[in-house]
Structure formats: C-alpha cells, structure tokens
Coordinates of N, CA, C and O in Angstrom, one line a residue:
M9 N 45.1 -77.7 234.5 CA 45.5 -77.3 233.0 C 46.6 -77.7 232.5 O 48.1 -78.6 232.8
L10 N 46.5 -77.3 231.2 CA 47.4 -78.0 230.1 C 48.3 -77.0 229.8 O 48.4 -75.6 229.4
M11 N 49.8 -77.1 229.7 CA 50.5 -76.5 229.3 C 50.5 -75.8 227.6 O 50.3 -77.2 226.9
I12 N 50.7 -74.6 227.2 CA 50.3 -73.8 225.4 C 52.0 -73.6 225.1 O 52.0 -72.7 226.1
K13 N 52.8 -73.8 224.4 CA 53.7 -73.3 224.3 C 54.0 -73.0 222.6 O 53.7 -74.0 222.0
D14 N 54.2 -72.0 222.0 CA 54.3 -71.8 220.5 C 53.3 -72.0 220.5 O 53.5 -72.1 219.0
H15 N 52.3 -71.5 220.5 CA 50.6 -72.0 219.7 C 50.3 -73.9 219.9 O 49.4 -74.0 219.1
W16 N 51.2 -74.3 220.3 CA 50.7 -75.7 220.7 C 50.8 -76.3 221.3 O 51.4 -76.1 223.0
L17 N 49.7 -77.8 222.3 CA 49.1 -78.0 223.5 C 50.5 -79.1 224.1 O 50.7 -80.5 223.0
V18 N 51.6 -78.8 224.4 CA 53.0 -79.6 224.7 C 52.4 -81.3 225.0 O 53.1 -81.8 224.4
A19 N 50.9 -81.6 225.7 CA 50.5 -83.2 226.0 C 49.6 -83.6 224.8 O 50.0 -84.7 224.5
A20 N 50.2 -82.8 223.7 CA 49.2 -83.3 222.4 C 50.1 -84.3 221.8 O 51.4 -83.5 221.8
R21 N 49.5 -85.0 221.2 CA 50.6 -86.2 219.9 C 50.2 -84.9 218.7 O 49.0 -84.5 218.6
R22 N 51.4 -84.6 218.3 CA 50.9 -83.4 216.9 C 51.1 -84.5 215.8 O 52.0 -85.0 215.6
V23 N 50.4 -84.4 214.9 CA 49.9 -84.5 213.8 C 49.8 -83.0 212.4 O 48.5 -82.9 212.7
P24 N 50.8 -82.8 212.1 CA 51.0 -81.2 211.5 C 50.3 -81.8 210.0 O 50.3 -82.7 209.2
S25 N 48.7 -80.3 210.3 CA 48.1 -80.9 208.5 C 48.5 -79.4 208.1 O 48.7 -78.6 208.5
T26 N 48.5 -79.3 206.9 CA 48.4 -78.7 205.6 C 46.9 -77.3 205.6 O 47.2 -76.3 204.9
H27 N 46.4 -77.9 206.5 CA 44.8 -77.6 206.2 C 44.7 -76.2 206.6 O 43.7 -76.3 207.7
F28 N 45.0 -75.3 206.8 CA 45.3 -73.9 208.0 C 45.8 -72.6 206.6 O 46.5 -73.0 205.2
N29 N 45.5 -72.0 207.5 CA 46.2 -70.5 206.4 C 46.2 -69.4 207.8 O 45.9 -69.6 208.7
E30 N 47.2 -68.3 207.3 CA 47.1 -67.5 208.3 C 45.3 -66.7 208.9 O 44.7 -66.2 207.9
R31 N 45.1 -66.2 209.7 CA 44.6 -66.0 210.4 C 44.7 -64.1 209.8 O 45.4 -63.5 209.7
P32 N 43.1 -64.0 209.6 CA 43.8 -61.9 208.8 C 44.4 -61.1 209.8 O 44.4 -61.6 211.1
E33 N 45.0 -60.5 209.5 CA 45.8 -59.1 210.2 C 44.7 -58.6 211.5 O 43.3 -58.2 211.2
G34 N 45.4 -59.0 212.8 CA 44.5 -58.7 213.9 C 44.0 -58.9 214.5 O 43.4 -59.2 215.6
E35 N 43.4 -60.5 214.4 CA 42.9 -61.4 214.6 C 43.4 -63.0 215.2 O 44.8 -62.9 214.9
S36 N 42.5 -62.7 216.3 CA 43.6 -63.5 217.3 C 42.0 -64.8 218.2 O 41.0 -63.9 217.4
P37 N 42.5 -66.0 218.7 CA 41.1 -66.8 218.9 C 40.3 -66.3 219.7 O 41.0 -65.3 220.7
R38 N 38.9 -65.8 220.2 CA 38.3 -65.6 220.9 C 37.3 -66.7 221.0 O 36.1 -65.9 221.7
L39 N 37.1 -67.4 220.2 CA 35.8 -68.2 220.1 C 36.0 -69.9 219.8 O 37.4 -69.9 219.5
L40 N 35.6 -70.7 221.0 CA 36.0 -71.6 221.1 C 34.6 -72.9 220.1 O 33.8 -72.9 220.9
V41 N 35.1 -73.8 219.4 CA 34.2 -74.0 218.6 C 34.1 -76.1 219.0 O 35.8 -76.4 218.0
V42 N 33.0 -76.6 219.3 CA 33.1 -77.6 219.5 C 32.4 -78.5 218.4 O 31.6 -78.3 218.6
H43 N 33.1 -79.5 218.5 CA 32.7 -80.4 216.9 C 32.5 -81.8 217.6 O 33.2 -82.0 218.1
Y44 N 32.2 -82.6 216.5 CA 32.1 -84.5 216.8 C 32.7 -85.0 215.6 O 31.7 -84.2 214.3
I45 N 33.0 -86.2 215.4 CA 33.6 -86.4 214.4 C 34.1 -88.0 214.4 O 34.3 -88.4 215.6
S46 N 33.6 -89.1 213.2 CA 33.5 -90.4 213.6 C 34.0 -91.1 212.1 O 33.3 -90.3 211.1
L47 N 35.0 -91.8 212.0 CA 35.6 -92.3 210.3 C 35.9 -93.5 210.5 O 36.5 -93.8 211.3
P48 N 35.3 -94.6 209.8 CA 33.8 -94.2 208.9 C 32.5 -93.8 210.4 O 33.0 -93.8 211.6
P49 N 31.2 -93.2 209.7 CA 30.7 -92.9 211.0 C 30.5 -93.7 211.5 O 30.2 -95.0 211.6
G50 N 30.2 -93.4 212.7 CA 29.8 -94.2 213.9 C 31.0 -95.5 214.3 O 30.8 -96.5 215.4
E51 N 32.1 -95.0 213.9 CA 33.1 -96.3 214.3 C 34.5 -94.9 214.9 O 34.5 -94.1 214.5
F52 N 34.9 -95.9 215.6 CA 36.1 -95.4 216.7 C 37.1 -95.9 216.7 O 37.6 -96.9 216.7
G53 N 38.4 -95.3 216.8 CA 39.8 -95.5 216.7 C 40.5 -95.5 215.0 O 40.0 -94.9 214.4
G54 N 41.3 -96.2 215.1 CA 41.8 -95.8 213.7 C 42.5 -94.3 213.3 O 42.4 -93.6 214.2
P55 N 43.3 -94.9 211.7 CA 43.6 -93.4 211.3 C 43.5 -92.7 210.1 O 43.6 -92.0 210.1
Y56 N 41.9 -93.1 210.5 CA 41.2 -92.0 209.3 C 40.8 -90.6 209.8 O 41.1 -89.6 208.5
I57 N 40.8 -90.3 211.3 CA 40.5 -88.6 211.2 C 42.0 -88.3 210.9 O 41.9 -87.1 210.3
D58 N 43.2 -88.9 211.6 CA 44.0 -88.0 211.1 C 44.5 -88.0 209.6 O 45.0 -86.9 209.3
Q59 N 44.1 -89.2 209.4 CA 44.2 -89.0 207.8 C 43.4 -87.9 206.6 O 43.9 -87.0 205.7
L60 N 42.0 -88.1 207.1 CA 41.4 -86.4 206.7 C 42.1 -85.5 207.0 O 42.1 -84.5 206.0
F61 N 41.9 -85.0 207.6 CA 42.8 -83.5 208.5 C 44.4 -83.6 208.1 O 44.8 -82.4 208.0
T62 N 44.7 -84.4 207.3 CA 46.2 -84.3 206.5 C 46.3 -84.8 205.3 O 47.0 -84.6 204.8
G63 N 45.3 -84.4 204.9 CA 44.8 -85.1 202.8 C 45.3 -85.9 202.5 O 45.5 -86.2 201.6
T64 N 45.5 -86.9 203.7 CA 45.7 -88.9 202.7 C 44.8 -89.9 203.0 O 45.5 -90.9 202.7
L65 N 43.9 -89.3 203.0 CA 42.8 -90.1 203.2 C 42.4 -91.1 202.2 O 41.8 -90.2 200.8
R66 N 42.6 -92.1 201.9 CA 42.0 -93.3 200.7 C 40.9 -93.5 200.2 O 40.0 -93.6 201.1
A67 N 40.1 -92.7 199.3 CA 38.5 -93.1 199.0 C 38.6 -95.0 199.3 O 37.1 -94.9 199.6
Q68 N 39.3 -95.3 198.4 CA 39.1 -96.9 198.4 C 39.0 -97.7 199.8 O 38.8 -98.5 199.9
A69 N 39.7 -96.8 200.6 CA 39.9 -97.1 202.2 C 38.2 -97.7 202.9 O 38.2 -98.8 203.6
H70 N 37.4 -97.3 202.5 CA 35.5 -97.7 203.2 C 34.9 -96.8 202.1 O 35.5 -95.7 201.4
P71 N 34.0 -97.4 201.8 CA 32.7 -97.0 200.6 C 32.2 -95.2 201.3 O 32.3 -94.5 200.1
Y72 N 32.0 -95.0 202.3 CA 31.6 -93.6 202.7 C 33.1 -92.8 202.4 O 32.6 -91.3 201.6
F73 N 33.9 -93.3 202.6 CA 35.5 -92.0 202.1 C 35.8 -91.6 200.7 O 35.7 -91.0 200.3
A74 N 34.8 -92.0 199.8 CA 34.6 -92.0 198.6 C 34.1 -90.4 198.4 O 34.5 -89.3 197.5
Q75 N 33.5 -89.6 199.5 CA 32.4 -88.7 199.1 C 33.1 -87.6 200.1 O 32.9 -86.0 199.4
I76 N 34.6 -88.0 201.1 CA 34.9 -86.8 201.3 C 36.4 -87.1 201.2 O 37.0 -85.8 201.7
A77 N 37.0 -87.7 200.9 CA 38.5 -88.3 200.5 C 39.5 -86.5 200.1 O 40.3 -86.5 200.5
G78 N 38.4 -86.0 199.1 CA 39.3 -84.4 198.4 C 38.5 -83.6 199.7 O 39.4 -82.5 199.1
L79 N 38.6 -83.6 200.6 CA 38.0 -82.3 201.3 C 39.4 -81.3 202.1 O 40.4 -83.0 202.6
R80 N 39.6 -80.7 202.1 CA 40.6 -80.3 202.6 C 40.2 -79.4 204.1 O 39.8 -77.9 204.0
V81 N 39.9 -80.3 205.1 CA 39.4 -79.4 206.4 C 40.2 -80.4 207.7 O 41.3 -80.9 207.5
A82 N 41.0 -79.5 208.4 CA 41.3 -79.2 210.2 C 40.9 -78.9 211.2 O 39.9 -77.7 210.8
A83 N 40.1 -79.5 212.2 CA 39.9 -78.8 213.4 C 42.2 -78.3 213.8 O 42.8 -79.3 213.1
H84 N 41.5 -77.8 214.8 CA 43.2 -77.6 216.1 C 43.0 -79.0 216.2 O 44.8 -79.4 216.1
C85 N 42.2 -79.5 216.9 CA 42.2 -80.5 217.8 C 41.3 -81.6 217.5 O 40.1 -81.5 217.5
L86 N 41.8 -82.4 218.0 CA 40.6 -84.0 218.3 C 40.9 -84.4 219.4 O 42.5 -84.4 220.1
I87 N 39.5 -84.6 220.4 CA 39.9 -85.9 221.4 C 39.6 -86.7 221.6 O 38.1 -87.1 221.3
R88 N 40.4 -87.6 221.0 CA 39.9 -89.4 221.2 C 38.8 -90.0 222.4 O 38.6 -89.0 223.2
R89 N 38.5 -91.1 222.2 CA 37.2 -91.3 223.5 C 38.1 -91.7 224.6 O 37.1 -91.5 225.5
E90 N 39.4 -91.7 224.8 CA 39.9 -92.6 225.8 C 40.7 -91.1 226.2 O 41.3 -91.6 227.1
G91 N 40.8 -89.5 225.7 CA 41.3 -88.5 226.3 C 42.2 -88.4 226.0 O 42.8 -86.6 225.8
E92 N 42.9 -88.8 224.6 CA 43.8 -88.7 223.9 C 43.7 -86.9 223.1 O 42.4 -87.5 222.2
I93 N 44.4 -86.1 223.5 CA 44.1 -85.0 222.7 C 45.6 -85.2 221.2 O 46.7 -85.4 221.3
V94 N 44.8 -85.0 219.7 CA 45.8 -84.9 219.1 C 46.1 -83.2 218.3 O 44.4 -82.4 218.0
Q95 N 47.0 -82.9 218.2 CA 46.9 -81.2 217.4 C 47.2 -81.3 215.6 O 48.1 -82.1 215.7
Y96 N 46.8 -81.1 214.8 CA 46.6 -80.9 213.4 C 47.1 -79.4 213.4 O 47.9 -79.5 212.0
V97 N 47.1 -78.1 213.5 CA 47.3 -76.8 213.4 C 47.8 -75.7 215.0 O 46.6 -76.1 215.7
P98 N 48.6 -75.4 214.6 CA 49.1 -74.3 215.6 C 47.3 -73.4 216.4 O 47.2 -72.9 215.1
F99 N 47.4 -72.9 217.4 CA 46.4 -72.5 217.3 C 46.3 -71.0 217.5 O 45.3 -70.2 216.9
D100 N 47.1 -70.5 216.5 CA 47.9 -69.2 216.2 C 47.3 -69.1 214.4 O 46.9 -67.6 214.0
K101 N 47.0 -70.2 214.4 CA 47.2 -70.2 212.9 C 45.3 -70.4 212.5 O 44.5 -71.1 213.4
R102 N 44.7 -70.3 211.0 CA 43.3 -70.5 210.8 C 42.5 -71.8 210.3 O 43.0 -71.9 209.1
A103 N 42.4 -72.8 211.1 CA 42.1 -74.3 210.8 C 40.7 -74.0 210.1 O 40.0 -73.1 210.6
W104 N 40.4 -75.1 209.0 CA 39.6 -74.9 208.6 C 38.7 -76.1 209.2 O 38.6 -77.3 208.5
H105 N 37.9 -75.2 210.1 CA 36.8 -76.5 210.6 C 35.5 -76.2 210.4 O 34.5 -76.7 210.7
A106 N 35.3 -74.6 210.6 CA 33.6 -74.6 210.6 C 32.9 -73.9 209.0 O 31.9 -74.4 209.6
G107 N 33.6 -74.1 208.3 CA 32.9 -73.6 206.9 C 31.8 -72.4 206.6 O 32.2 -71.6 207.8
Q108 N 31.2 -72.4 206.0 CA 30.2 -71.4 206.5 C 29.6 -71.4 207.7 O 29.0 -71.9 208.4
S109 N 29.6 -70.2 208.6 CA 29.9 -69.7 210.0 C 29.3 -68.6 210.1 O 29.9 -67.4 209.7
S110 N 28.7 -68.5 211.4 CA 28.3 -67.1 212.3 C 28.0 -66.9 213.5 O 27.6 -68.1 214.0
Y111 N 29.1 -66.6 214.5 CA 28.5 -66.3 215.8 C 28.3 -64.7 216.4 O 29.5 -64.0 215.5
Q112 N 27.5 -64.2 216.6 CA 26.7 -63.3 217.0 C 26.8 -62.2 215.9 O 27.6 -61.2 216.2
G113 N 26.9 -62.7 214.6 CA 26.3 -62.2 213.6 C 27.9 -61.9 212.9 O 27.5 -60.8 211.8
I114 N 29.0 -62.2 213.5 CA 29.8 -61.9 212.9 C 30.4 -63.1 212.0 O 30.2 -64.4 212.5
E115 N 30.4 -63.5 210.8 CA 30.7 -64.7 209.8 C 32.1 -64.8 209.8 O 32.9 -64.2 210.7
N116 N 32.2 -66.1 209.2 CA 33.9 -66.6 209.0 C 34.3 -67.6 210.3 O 35.7 -66.5 210.6
C117 N 33.8 -68.0 211.0 CA 34.1 -68.2 212.4 C 35.3 -68.7 212.8 O 36.7 -68.3 213.7
N118 N 36.1 -69.1 211.1 CA 37.6 -69.9 210.8 C 38.7 -68.8 211.1 O 39.8 -68.9 211.7
D119 N 38.2 -67.7 211.0 CA 39.1 -66.5 211.7 C 39.7 -66.1 212.4 O 40.5 -65.8 213.0
Y120 N 38.7 -66.3 213.7 CA 38.7 -65.7 214.7 C 38.5 -66.9 216.0 O 38.0 -66.6 217.1
S121 N 38.2 -67.9 215.5 CA 38.1 -69.7 216.9 C 38.8 -70.6 216.5 O 39.9 -70.0 215.5
I122 N 38.6 -71.8 217.8 CA 39.8 -72.6 217.6 C 38.6 -73.8 217.6 O 37.2 -73.4 218.4
G123 N 38.9 -74.9 216.8 CA 38.3 -76.1 216.5 C 38.6 -77.3 217.1 O 39.8 -77.5 216.9
I124 N 37.7 -78.0 218.4 CA 38.5 -78.8 219.0 C 37.1 -79.8 218.7 O 35.6 -79.6 218.9
E125 N 37.0 -81.4 218.0 CA 36.7 -82.2 217.4 C 36.7 -83.2 218.7 O 38.0 -83.2 219.5
L126 N 35.4 -84.0 219.0 CA 35.2 -84.7 219.9 C 34.7 -86.0 219.4 O 33.9 -86.1 218.3
E127 N 35.8 -87.0 219.4 CA 35.2 -88.1 218.9 C 34.0 -88.7 219.5 O 33.9 -89.1 220.5
G128 N 33.0 -89.1 218.3 CA 31.5 -89.3 218.8 C 30.8 -88.8 217.7 O 30.9 -88.5 216.6
T129 N 29.2 -89.1 218.3 CA 28.3 -89.1 217.2 C 27.5 -88.5 217.6 O 27.0 -88.1 219.0
D130 N 25.9 -88.1 217.1 CA 24.8 -86.7 217.6 C 24.1 -88.5 218.8 O 23.8 -87.9 219.8
E131 N 24.2 -89.8 218.6 CA 23.7 -90.2 219.5 C 24.1 -90.9 220.6 O 24.0 -90.9 221.6
L132 N 25.7 -91.1 220.5 CA 26.3 -91.8 221.6 C 26.7 -90.6 222.6 O 27.2 -89.8 222.4
P133 N 26.7 -90.9 224.0 CA 27.3 -90.1 224.8 C 28.9 -90.3 224.9 O 29.3 -90.8 224.3
Y134 N 29.1 -88.7 224.9 CA 30.6 -88.9 225.5 C 31.2 -89.3 226.6 O 30.3 -89.4 227.0
T135 N 32.4 -89.7 227.0 CA 33.2 -90.3 227.8 C 33.5 -89.3 228.7 O 33.8 -88.6 228.5
E136 N 34.0 -90.0 230.0 CA 34.1 -89.0 231.0 C 36.1 -88.8 231.0 O 36.2 -87.9 231.0
Q137 N 36.6 -89.9 230.1 CA 38.1 -89.5 229.9 C 37.6 -87.9 229.2 O 38.6 -86.9 228.6
Q138 N 37.0 -87.5 228.4 CA 36.9 -86.9 226.7 C 36.3 -85.6 227.8 O 36.5 -84.5 227.0
Y139 N 35.9 -85.7 228.1 CA 35.1 -84.2 229.4 C 36.3 -84.1 230.5 O 36.3 -82.3 230.3
Q140 N 37.0 -84.7 231.2 CA 38.0 -84.5 231.4 C 39.3 -83.4 230.4 O 39.5 -82.7 231.2
A141 N 39.4 -83.8 229.5 CA 40.8 -83.9 228.8 C 40.0 -82.5 228.4 O 41.0 -81.2 228.2
L142 N 39.2 -82.0 227.8 CA 38.2 -81.1 227.2 C 38.1 -79.9 228.4 O 38.5 -78.8 227.6
S143 N 38.0 -80.0 228.9 CA 37.9 -79.1 230.3 C 39.0 -78.5 230.7 O 39.4 -77.7 231.2
A144 N 40.4 -79.8 231.1 CA 41.3 -79.1 231.5 C 41.9 -78.3 230.3 O 42.2 -77.1 230.1
F145 N 41.8 -79.0 229.0 CA 41.9 -78.1 228.0 C 41.3 -76.8 227.5 O 42.1 -75.9 227.3
T146 N 40.4 -76.8 228.1 CA 39.3 -75.2 227.9 C 40.2 -74.0 228.7 O 40.5 -72.9 228.5
L147 N 40.6 -75.0 229.9 CA 41.4 -73.6 230.4 C 42.7 -73.3 230.7 O 42.7 -72.0 230.7
S148 N 43.1 -73.9 229.7 CA 44.4 -73.6 229.2 C 44.0 -73.0 227.9 O 45.1 -71.8 227.9
L149 N 42.9 -72.7 227.1 CA 42.5 -72.5 225.9 C 42.9 -70.3 226.8 O 43.0 -69.4 226.1
I150 N 41.6 -70.5 227.5 CA 41.3 -69.5 228.5 C 42.2 -68.7 228.8 O 42.1 -67.3 228.4
K151 N 43.6 -69.2 229.7 CA 44.2 -68.6 229.5 C 45.1 -68.0 228.7 O 45.5 -67.2 228.9
A152 N 45.7 -69.3 227.8 CA 46.7 -68.5 227.0 C 45.9 -67.3 225.9 O 46.8 -66.3 225.8
Y153 N 44.4 -67.6 225.6 CA 44.1 -66.1 224.5 C 42.8 -65.9 224.9 O 43.0 -65.1 224.3
A154 N 42.6 -65.4 226.3 CA 42.0 -64.7 227.0 C 40.2 -64.7 226.6 O 40.1 -64.0 226.1
L155 N 40.4 -66.0 226.1 CA 38.9 -66.4 225.5 C 37.3 -66.6 226.7 O 37.9 -66.7 228.2
A156 N 37.0 -65.9 227.1 CA 35.9 -65.6 227.5 C 35.1 -66.8 227.5 O 34.4 -67.7 226.8
E157 N 34.4 -67.4 228.8 CA 33.7 -68.6 228.8 C 32.7 -68.7 228.1 O 32.0 -69.9 227.3
E158 N 32.0 -67.9 228.1 CA 30.9 -67.2 227.4 C 30.8 -67.4 225.8 O 29.8 -67.6 224.8
N159 N 32.0 -67.7 225.1 CA 32.1 -67.7 224.0 C 33.0 -68.9 223.4 O 34.1 -69.2 223.0
I160 N 32.4 -69.9 223.9 CA 32.5 -71.7 223.9 C 30.7 -71.9 223.4 O 29.8 -71.9 223.9
T161 N 31.2 -72.6 222.0 CA 29.6 -73.1 221.1 C 30.3 -74.2 220.4 O 31.0 -74.8 220.3
G162 N 29.0 -74.7 220.2 CA 28.6 -76.0 219.4 C 28.8 -75.4 218.3 O 28.7 -74.6 217.6
H163 N 29.3 -76.4 216.8 CA 29.1 -76.3 215.7 C 28.0 -76.2 215.0 O 27.4 -75.2 214.0
S164 N 26.9 -76.7 215.9 CA 25.4 -76.5 215.0 C 25.1 -75.1 215.7 O 23.9 -74.6 214.7
D165 N 25.5 -74.5 216.5 CA 25.0 -73.0 216.7 C 25.7 -72.2 215.8 O 25.0 -70.9 215.8
I166 N 26.8 -72.3 215.3 CA 27.5 -70.9 214.1 C 27.0 -71.5 212.8 O 27.5 -70.7 212.3
A167 N 26.7 -72.6 213.1 CA 26.3 -73.2 211.4 C 24.5 -73.9 211.6 O 24.7 -75.4 211.2
P168 N 23.7 -73.0 211.9 CA 22.0 -74.2 212.2 C 21.9 -74.3 211.0 O 21.7 -73.6 209.9
G169 N 21.2 -75.4 211.1 CA 20.3 -76.1 209.9 C 21.5 -77.2 209.2 O 21.4 -78.1 207.8
R170 N 22.9 -76.8 208.9 CA 23.8 -76.8 208.7 C 24.4 -78.3 209.5 O 25.2 -79.6 208.4
K171 N 24.5 -77.6 210.5 CA 25.5 -79.2 211.2 C 24.8 -79.2 212.8 O 23.7 -78.7 213.1
T172 N 24.8 -80.6 213.5 CA 24.6 -81.0 214.5 C 25.4 -81.1 215.8 O 25.0 -81.5 216.8
D173 N 26.5 -81.1 215.3 CA 27.3 -81.3 216.5 C 28.2 -80.1 217.7 O 27.5 -79.3 217.0
P174 N 28.1 -80.3 218.9 CA 28.6 -81.7 219.3 C 27.6 -82.4 219.3 O 27.6 -83.8 220.0
G175 N 26.0 -82.1 219.0 CA 24.7 -83.2 219.2 C 24.1 -83.2 220.5 O 25.4 -82.5 221.6
P176 N 23.2 -83.8 220.5 CA 22.0 -83.8 221.8 C 23.0 -84.8 223.1 O 22.5 -84.6 223.5
S177 N 23.5 -85.5 222.6 CA 24.2 -86.3 224.1 C 25.6 -85.5 224.3 O 26.0 -86.0 225.3
F178 N 25.8 -84.3 224.1 CA 26.5 -83.9 224.4 C 26.2 -82.9 225.9 O 25.1 -81.7 225.5
N179 N 26.6 -83.2 227.1 CA 26.6 -82.3 227.6 C 26.9 -81.0 228.7 O 28.1 -81.2 229.3
W180 N 26.6 -80.1 227.8 CA 26.7 -78.8 228.2 C 27.3 -78.5 229.6 O 28.0 -77.7 230.2
D181 N 25.9 -78.5 230.7 CA 26.1 -78.6 231.7 C 26.8 -78.9 232.5 O 28.0 -78.6 233.2
Y182 N 27.3 -80.2 232.1 CA 28.4 -80.9 233.2 C 29.5 -80.4 232.5 O 30.8 -80.0 233.3
Y183 N 30.0 -79.9 231.5 CA 31.2 -79.1 230.9 C 31.1 -78.4 231.8 O 32.5 -78.4 232.1
H184 N 30.5 -77.4 231.8 CA 30.5 -76.1 232.2 C 30.7 -76.0 233.6 O 31.3 -75.3 234.4
S185 N 30.5 -77.5 234.3 CA 30.5 -77.4 236.2 C 31.8 -77.9 236.0 O 32.4 -77.3 236.9
L186 N 32.8 -78.5 234.9 CA 34.3 -79.4 235.2 C 35.0 -78.2 234.9 O 36.1 -77.5 235.9
I187 N 34.8 -77.3 234.1 CA 35.5 -75.7 233.6 C 35.6 -74.7 235.2 O 36.5 -74.4 235.8
A188 N 33.8 -74.8 235.8 CA 33.9 -74.1 237.2 C 34.7 -74.6 237.9 O 35.4 -73.7 239.6
A189 N 34.5 -76.1 238.1 CA 35.3 -76.9 239.2 C 37.1 -76.6 239.2 O 37.3 -76.6 240.1
Y190 N 37.8 -76.5 238.2 CA 38.9 -76.1 238.5 C 39.2 -74.5 239.3 O 40.1 -74.0 239.4

C-alpha cells in the first residue's frame, strides 16, 4: 500500500495542474474511474501527457496536438508504462477527467470521483508494472477515502458510446485479483 498525505500520494511525482476546481459542498471521492491515454496516440513516454494536463501542450509539436492543445483536462494521476505514478490534482479536488458522465444514475462523475489514467491504448496490453502500481494505489485510495471496491469502473462505463477506455486490453479480473491478494 502507498501512503497518501494531505490528499497527495507521497510516492508520486508531482506535476501540479490548474485543471481542477472544488468539489461540490459535502462531496468526497467515492468512485474510481480508470482511463487510458497516449500522446501522440499509440506512442508512450515523453512529456506530452504532463503538458496536456498542465495546459502547456504546444499545437505545433505534433499534427495531432492541433485538435487538443487548448483542452482544459487533467486526471488526478497517471500510471506510466514502467509503473511510475504522476499526480496532477489532489484527491480532495475535482479534476476534469470524466466529462459528460453518469454512474448508477448519478450525473457529473467528476464531482465525486478520482480519475486514474494508464498510459495505454485500446489495442495494446497494459504492463505488469502498471497493474502492480494500480492495485497498490487502489488499496491506498480504498483505505484513505473509504472507497468501495465495487465503485471502480472504466471511463467507457460512465460515458458509453463516447469513450472506450481503459479498453478491451485491460484485464479487470487480474486487476481485482491483485487487489484481493493484498
């Protein structure tokens, strides 16, 4: 399990974003949303995810970036292919990761969720390091915020038809077995 202090994961590399706001009064995290991202699409590593989530992505750096450079988005955290965790937004704040969304009939998932991006795509399997980091991290979130394990879902489940992540290559059974093993 990883330590969370003052709503920051102690072991994470911090890259603070301004793409968040306060949660509605009385709201606290009760949902974990798993996403994927790669920038440019299908490429891993590099500074571009950090730049997107901090509003510093240059449209000229890659042809694809022209359509996303002005977006104001950020997840709470990213788990890179080698298992490194990067945190952009403290967990008690409302990160802008889910967009138009609904979970169990409750709209605006950003209000009550924590968004975790995995560096990945629909097509490629995730790495063992990512599963290990995600499961340890999940246990920390469950303990710190009393999240129920059944309130872990994919972006595709809260925005069906609009999003596909974490995609068919994400092994939900394996992920849940790792959580149970701890």
